mmCIF file of C-alpha atoms in Angstrom:
data_model
loop_
_atom_site.group_PDB
_atom_site.id
_atom_site.type_symbol
_atom_site.label_atom_id
_atom_site.label_comp_id
_atom_site.label_asym_id
_atom_site.label_seq_id
_atom_site.Cartn_x
_atom_site.Cartn_y
_atom_site.Cartn_z
ATOM 1 C CA MET A 26 0.209 0.395 0.072
ATOM 2 C CA PRO A 27 1.537 3.224 -0.490
ATOM 3 C CA PRO A 28 2.383 6.539 1.747
ATOM 4 C CA PRO A 29 -0.028 8.584 2.716
ATOM 5 C CA LEU A 30 -0.678 11.755 0.613
ATOM 6 C CA ARG A 31 -0.839 14.723 3.353
ATOM 7 C CA LEU A 32 -1.035 17.996 2.292
ATOM 8 C CA ARG A 33 0.723 20.865 3.962
ATOM 9 C CA PRO A 34 1.900 24.413 4.784
ATOM 10 C CA ALA A 35 5.587 24.697 2.611
ATOM 11 C CA ARG A 36 8.668 25.742 4.951
ATOM 12 C CA ALA A 37 12.246 26.824 4.199
ATOM 13 C CA ALA A 38 13.456 22.940 4.341
ATOM 14 C CA ASP A 39 11.198 22.454 1.932
ATOM 15 C CA LEU A 40 13.505 24.671 -0.824
ATOM 16 C CA PRO A 41 15.753 21.791 -2.414
ATOM 17 C CA ALA A 42 12.897 20.085 -3.217
ATOM 18 C CA LEU A 43 10.246 22.463 -4.273
ATOM 19 C CA LEU A 44 13.423 23.171 -6.747
ATOM 20 C CA ALA A 45 13.951 19.144 -7.884
ATOM 21 C CA LEU A 46 9.916 19.373 -8.571
ATOM 22 C CA GLU A 47 10.843 22.772 -10.099
ATOM 23 C CA GLN A 48 13.051 21.332 -12.685
ATOM 24 C CA THR A 49 11.056 18.699 -14.237
ATOM 25 C CA PHE A 50 9.500 21.064 -15.812
ATOM 26 C CA PRO A 51 10.460 22.081 -19.661
ATOM 27 C CA GLY A 52 10.011 26.543 -18.800
ATOM 28 C CA ASP A 53 7.953 29.116 -16.921
ATOM 29 C CA ARG A 54 9.875 28.248 -13.750
ATOM 30 C CA MET A 55 10.608 30.336 -10.729
ATOM 31 C CA SER A 56 14.182 30.561 -9.180
ATOM 32 C CA ALA A 57 15.815 29.837 -6.097
ATOM 33 C CA ARG A 58 15.270 33.756 -5.289
ATOM 34 C CA GLN A 59 11.858 33.153 -5.950
ATOM 35 C CA PHE A 60 10.769 30.685 -4.271
ATOM 36 C CA ARG A 61 12.878 32.133 -1.345
ATOM 37 C CA HIS A 62 10.713 34.921 -1.846
ATOM 38 C CA HIS A 63 7.920 33.603 -1.294
ATOM 39 C CA LEU A 64 8.357 31.330 1.514
ATOM 40 C CA ALA A 65 8.647 34.432 3.163
ATOM 41 C CA SER A 66 5.839 35.891 2.565
ATOM 42 C CA PRO A 67 3.158 36.859 5.033
ATOM 43 C CA ARG A 68 1.674 37.349 1.886
ATOM 44 C CA ALA A 69 1.786 33.664 0.710
ATOM 45 C CA ARG A 70 -0.328 30.648 1.004
ATOM 46 C CA TRP A 71 1.621 27.602 -0.018
ATOM 47 C CA ARG A 72 0.343 24.430 0.522
ATOM 48 C CA VAL A 73 3.276 21.214 -0.133
ATOM 49 C CA ALA A 74 1.441 17.641 -1.512
ATOM 50 C CA GLU A 75 3.920 14.731 0.409
ATOM 51 C CA ALA A 76 4.161 11.669 0.414
ATOM 52 C CA GLY A 77 6.922 9.214 2.489
ATOM 53 C CA GLY A 78 9.091 11.988 2.956
ATOM 54 C CA LYS A 79 9.060 12.562 -0.777
ATOM 55 C CA LEU A 80 7.595 16.025 -2.318
ATOM 56 C CA LEU A 81 5.018 15.490 -4.952
ATOM 57 C CA GLY A 82 3.466 18.622 -5.792
ATOM 58 C CA TYR A 83 2.518 21.961 -4.415
ATOM 59 C CA SER A 84 0.609 25.207 -4.961
ATOM 60 C CA LEU A 85 1.152 29.208 -4.022
ATOM 61 C CA VAL A 86 -1.753 31.760 -3.893
ATOM 62 C CA LEU A 87 -0.167 35.318 -3.907
ATOM 63 C CA LEU A 88 -2.837 37.665 -1.158
ATOM 64 C CA ARG A 89 -2.247 41.810 -2.936
ATOM 65 C CA ARG A 90 -2.921 44.265 -0.512
ATOM 66 C CA ASP A 91 -6.342 46.109 -1.211
ATOM 67 C CA SER A 92 -7.716 43.670 -3.272
ATOM 68 C CA ASP A 93 -10.548 40.751 -3.081
ATOM 69 C CA ARG A 94 -8.839 38.706 -5.163
ATOM 70 C CA ALA A 95 -6.354 36.100 -4.881
ATOM 71 C CA ARG A 96 -3.818 34.757 -7.000
ATOM 72 C CA LEU A 97 -3.147 31.081 -7.549
ATOM 73 C CA TYR A 98 0.927 31.925 -9.067
ATOM 74 C CA SER A 99 1.351 28.712 -9.494
ATOM 75 C CA ILE A 100 0.858 25.013 -9.065
ATOM 76 C CA ALA A 101 2.681 22.180 -10.153
ATOM 77 C CA VAL A 102 2.353 18.123 -9.962
ATOM 78 C CA HIS A 103 5.324 15.763 -10.142
ATOM 79 C CA PRO A 104 5.138 14.018 -13.496
ATOM 80 C CA ALA A 105 5.116 10.610 -11.585
ATOM 81 C CA ALA A 106 2.146 11.558 -9.222
ATOM 82 C CA ARG A 107 -0.101 12.804 -12.499
ATOM 83 C CA GLY A 108 -3.713 11.398 -12.865
ATOM 84 C CA GLN A 109 -4.322 10.549 -9.265
ATOM 85 C CA GLY A 110 -6.567 13.916 -8.240
ATOM 86 C CA LEU A 111 -3.217 15.614 -6.516
ATOM 87 C CA GLY A 112 -3.668 18.772 -8.791
ATOM 88 C CA HIS A 113 -7.250 19.258 -7.354
ATOM 89 C CA ARG A 114 -6.562 18.719 -4.093
ATOM 90 C CA LEU A 115 -3.933 21.312 -4.659
ATOM 91 C CA LEU A 116 -6.290 23.167 -6.561
ATOM 92 C CA ALA A 117 -8.959 22.985 -3.581
ATOM 93 C CA ALA A 118 -6.790 24.026 -0.853
ATOM 94 C CA ALA A 119 -5.135 26.984 -2.552
ATOM 95 C CA GLU A 120 -9.526 28.060 -2.813
ATOM 96 C CA ARG A 121 -9.645 26.855 0.976
ATOM 97 C CA ASP A 122 -6.185 29.232 1.369
ATOM 98 C CA ALA A 123 -7.461 32.179 -0.584
ATOM 99 C CA ALA A 124 -11.505 32.455 0.889
ATOM 100 C CA ARG A 125 -9.663 32.313 4.544
ATOM 101 C CA ALA A 126 -8.288 34.376 4.179
ATOM 102 C CA GLY A 127 -11.475 36.656 3.004
ATOM 103 C CA ARG A 128 -10.822 36.928 -1.235
ATOM 104 C CA ALA A 129 -14.273 36.934 -3.166
ATOM 105 C CA ALA A 130 -12.167 34.651 -5.798
ATOM 106 C CA LEU A 131 -8.738 33.045 -6.328
ATOM 107 C CA SER A 132 -7.989 34.634 -10.713
ATOM 108 C CA LEU A 133 -4.944 32.983 -12.416
ATOM 109 C CA GLU A 134 -2.986 32.548 -15.703
ATOM 110 C CA VAL A 135 -2.488 29.499 -17.864
ATOM 111 C CA ARG A 136 -1.068 28.956 -20.599
ATOM 112 C CA GLN A 137 -3.112 28.053 -23.435
ATOM 113 C CA ASP A 138 -0.924 24.904 -24.790
ATOM 114 C CA ASN A 139 -1.508 23.322 -21.557
ATOM 115 C CA ALA A 140 -4.137 21.296 -22.008
ATOM 116 C CA PRO A 141 -4.625 19.166 -19.177
ATOM 117 C CA ALA A 142 -4.294 22.521 -16.217
ATOM 118 C CA ASN A 143 -6.579 24.118 -18.667
ATOM 119 C CA ALA A 144 -9.018 21.184 -18.078
ATOM 120 C CA LEU A 145 -8.356 21.058 -14.935
ATOM 121 C CA TYR A 146 -9.283 25.088 -14.388
ATOM 122 C CA GLN A 147 -12.638 23.752 -16.493
ATOM 123 C CA SER A 148 -13.171 21.261 -14.411
ATOM 124 C CA ALA A 149 -13.156 23.093 -11.039
ATOM 125 C CA GLY A 150 -15.709 25.952 -12.516
ATOM 126 C CA TYR A 151 -12.727 28.837 -13.356
ATOM 127 C CA ARG A 152 -14.110 31.237 -15.868
ATOM 128 C CA ARG A 153 -12.307 32.158 -18.409
ATOM 129 C CA LEU A 154 -11.688 35.530 -18.730
ATOM 130 C CA ALA A 155 -9.390 37.122 -21.041
ATOM 131 C CA ALA A 156 -7.040 35.802 -23.978
ATOM 132 C CA LEU A 157 -3.425 37.046 -23.296
ATOM 133 C CA PRO A 158 -1.197 36.989 -25.914
ATOM 134 C CA ALA A 159 2.537 36.523 -25.857
ATOM 135 C CA TYR A 160 2.305 36.624 -21.780
ATOM 136 C CA TYR A 161 5.119 34.010 -21.143
ATOM 137 C CA GLU A 162 9.037 34.207 -21.782
ATOM 138 C CA ASP A 163 8.972 32.192 -25.059
ATOM 139 C CA GLY A 164 5.715 34.185 -26.689
ATOM 140 C CA ALA A 165 3.311 31.811 -26.032
ATOM 141 C CA PRO A 166 -0.133 33.421 -25.307
ATOM 142 C CA GLY A 167 -1.692 32.153 -22.155
ATOM 143 C CA TRP A 168 -5.097 32.200 -20.201
ATOM 144 C CA ARG A 169 -6.859 34.526 -17.567
ATOM 145 C CA TYR A 170 -9.063 32.718 -15.075
ATOM 146 C CA LEU A 171 -11.291 33.699 -12.223
ATOM 147 C CA LYS A 172 -13.159 31.298 -9.950
ATOM 148 C CA ARG A 173 -15.731 33.231 -7.074
ATOM 149 C CA THR A 174 -15.145 31.591 -3.311
ATOM 150 C CA THR A 175 -17.156 31.582 -0.555
ATOM 151 C CA ARG A 176 -14.810 33.701 1.438
ATOM 152 C CA MET A 177 -14.178 32.571 5.658
ATOM 153 C CA ASN A 178 -13.761 35.632 6.291
ATOM 154 C CA HIS A 179 -13.386 39.201 6.075
ATOM 155 C CA SER A 180 -9.730 40.234 7.644
ATOM 156 C CA LYS A 181 -7.914 41.106 4.778
#
């Protein structure tokens, strides 16, 4: 039987595993500097998924000042762990984190050519708001999505 999967907040000690996971993607990767910045930020809400001591995925939500929207800045699932519902679990945790922070919506950007991610967001009830021409550093276009949350408190 595989070890149980658990979601927990990220911590600074996760940095090497987060960087290793990021290297499994071909582009649009966060740098070590960006990871360190977001790990230390009080406006960042992290969830990491781990099983048997191995980090299998993460989500990062950023809370903007003076905004009722949170932003899903990044979400990643290790290639070996795909197809097991982990993306859905991380996305649901990101939505809960946004709602707990009093945000009325969660927005995100995704590459138009990332069919699995687009399918994930659409199946989770996200609404496509806008096309983003040449949004990514390689010139690829993106989509902006939004989903309303149910606020769990009213503090910002």
